Amino acid sequence: MAQHFLLSAASRTLSLRSIYKAGEAAAYETFCKMRWPETDGEAVCPRCGHDETYSITTRRKFKCKGCAHQFSVTSGTIFASRKMDFVDLLAAICIIVNASKGVSMVQLSRDLDCQCKTAFVLAHKLREAMALEVQTGEVLNGHVEVDGAYFGGHVRPENRKEDRKDRRLKENQTGKRRVVVVLRERDGRTLPFVAKQEAEGVELAKENVSRTATLSADEASHWDLLHAGWSVDRVNHSQMYSDHGKHTNMAESYFSRLRRMVVGQHHHVSPQYLYQYANHAAWLEDNRRTDNGTLAHIMVSNAMDAPVSRNWKGYWQRAA
Ligand SMILES: [Zn+2]
């Protein structure tokens, strides 16, 4: 039997040992090469595009010979105004791409010996970088599975039976429950959204799936509306999970990963951040057969392309 990809040596091309052994200078160089791939790491002015600069080596800054603008390798990217060493940043990326169900911020902060808050913001910035690859704005094609799964808003039952409330009633719910609707190509991308009702998935399909695609959905009645726009395979999960190739198993695999991420790592997820975790899990699904060195490479490269995060820059300073 062929060896599973994740057990093969080919899946392991990067390690924390190699990152720390190479050291800070090498990590810095990696970031420069990812930021300016077309000049092989030579600084290019982000303001005027001039590629000749004075290097202020002690402060790791550059000054443009054209317009005198001062900048660093992370200026204008999600890592702008970072305080962490580049070697730790690279290590954080390595830890995050290695964690196939995500990693909690407490764990990351222990591994990096930084504050929980720092780990939290860093992880969320990296999720933004991942989201760029997931939410491309391109429509899905081929065979697309659609399904939804509910997350969050758990109400803990009271200790005594007589104190317990009927949690099916709306007045006894938290209002924090959300559904993740996923659209997943059988041989391609995974595209998640957060909604209040699974039925909103119909509109999401209209916006994000090509009309030449074939859809697969389960027996839930709101999916009946999909038949007006597409050829749709239906499978009744109360009868069977797969009916001669009619199934939504790819969507279920995605939810399996997201569920484990939320339950096993984050334990709790607020509706505000669910979208980020959903994108993180989609990125991991789509890259499940990519070796970890390439994944870290993609992540750094995305991060260097991602603009300064509006959501996360100065997050704690604002919150305080
Ligand atoms: Zn310039």
mmCIF file of N, CA and C and ligand atoms in Angstrom, residues 44-53 63-71, ligand 1:
data_model
loop_
_atom_site.group_PDB
_atom_site.id
_atom_site.type_symbol
_atom_site.label_atom_id
_atom_site.label_comp_id
_atom_site.label_asym_id
_atom_site.label_seq_id
_atom_site.Cartn_x
_atom_site.Cartn_y
_atom_site.Cartn_z
ATOM 1 N N VAL A 44 12.909 47.378 -2.842
ATOM 2 C CA VAL A 44 12.261 48.235 -3.833
ATOM 3 C C VAL A 44 11.383 49.216 -3.065
ATOM 4 N N CYS A 45 11.472 50.491 -3.403
ATOM 5 C CA CYS A 45 10.700 51.501 -2.666
ATOM 6 C C CYS A 45 9.198 51.293 -2.865
ATOM 7 N N PRO A 46 8.445 51.129 -1.764
ATOM 8 C CA PRO A 46 7.000 50.914 -1.900
ATOM 9 C C PRO A 46 6.267 52.178 -2.351
ATOM 10 N N ARG A 47 6.928 53.345 -2.218
ATOM 11 C CA ARG A 47 6.242 54.582 -2.577
ATOM 12 C C ARG A 47 6.415 54.898 -4.062
ATOM 13 N N CYS A 48 7.686 54.834 -4.570
ATOM 14 C CA CYS A 48 7.911 55.250 -5.957
ATOM 15 C C CYS A 48 8.381 54.118 -6.862
ATOM 16 N N GLY A 49 8.644 52.931 -6.289
ATOM 17 C CA GLY A 49 9.028 51.801 -7.116
ATOM 18 C C GLY A 49 10.489 51.788 -7.543
ATOM 19 N N HIS A 50 11.278 52.760 -7.048
ATOM 20 C CA HIS A 50 12.706 52.832 -7.349
ATOM 21 C C HIS A 50 13.417 51.663 -6.681
ATOM 22 N N ASP A 51 14.387 51.033 -7.391
ATOM 23 C CA ASP A 51 15.020 49.866 -6.766
ATOM 24 C C ASP A 51 16.439 50.132 -6.260
ATOM 25 N N GLU A 52 16.819 51.422 -6.158
ATOM 26 C CA GLU A 52 18.115 51.721 -5.542
ATOM 27 C C GLU A 52 17.872 52.381 -4.193
ATOM 28 N N THR A 53 18.494 51.811 -3.177
ATOM 29 C CA THR A 53 18.244 52.313 -1.818
ATOM 30 C C THR A 53 19.544 52.381 -1.021
ATOM 31 N N LYS A 63 16.483 53.457 2.734
ATOM 32 C CA LYS A 63 16.071 54.804 2.352
ATOM 33 C C LYS A 63 16.168 54.877 0.839
ATOM 34 N N CYS A 64 15.069 55.262 0.215
ATOM 35 C CA CYS A 64 15.002 55.288 -1.249
ATOM 36 C C CYS A 64 15.926 56.379 -1.804
ATOM 37 N N LYS A 65 16.732 56.021 -2.846
ATOM 38 C CA LYS A 65 17.618 57.010 -3.471
ATOM 39 C C LYS A 65 16.818 57.978 -4.336
ATOM 40 N N GLY A 66 15.628 57.570 -4.718
ATOM 41 C CA GLY A 66 14.778 58.419 -5.546
ATOM 42 C C GLY A 66 14.005 59.444 -4.730
ATOM 43 N N CYS A 67 13.204 58.961 -3.767
ATOM 44 C CA CYS A 67 12.286 59.874 -3.075
ATOM 45 C C CYS A 67 12.583 60.024 -1.586
ATOM 46 N N ALA A 68 13.673 59.405 -1.122
ATOM 47 C CA ALA A 68 14.107 59.521 0.277
ATOM 48 C C ALA A 68 13.136 58.918 1.286
ATOM 49 N N HIS A 69 12.182 58.142 0.804
ATOM 50 C CA HIS A 69 11.232 57.467 1.700
ATOM 51 C C HIS A 69 11.961 56.377 2.495
ATOM 52 N N GLN A 70 11.699 56.344 3.795
ATOM 53 C CA GLN A 70 12.301 55.288 4.630
ATOM 54 C C GLN A 70 11.294 54.180 4.867
ATOM 55 N N PHE A 71 11.752 52.964 4.716
ATOM 56 C CA PHE A 71 10.847 51.824 4.899
ATOM 57 C C PHE A 71 11.622 50.590 5.351
HETATM 58 ZN ZN ZN B 1 11.025 56.006 -3.409
#
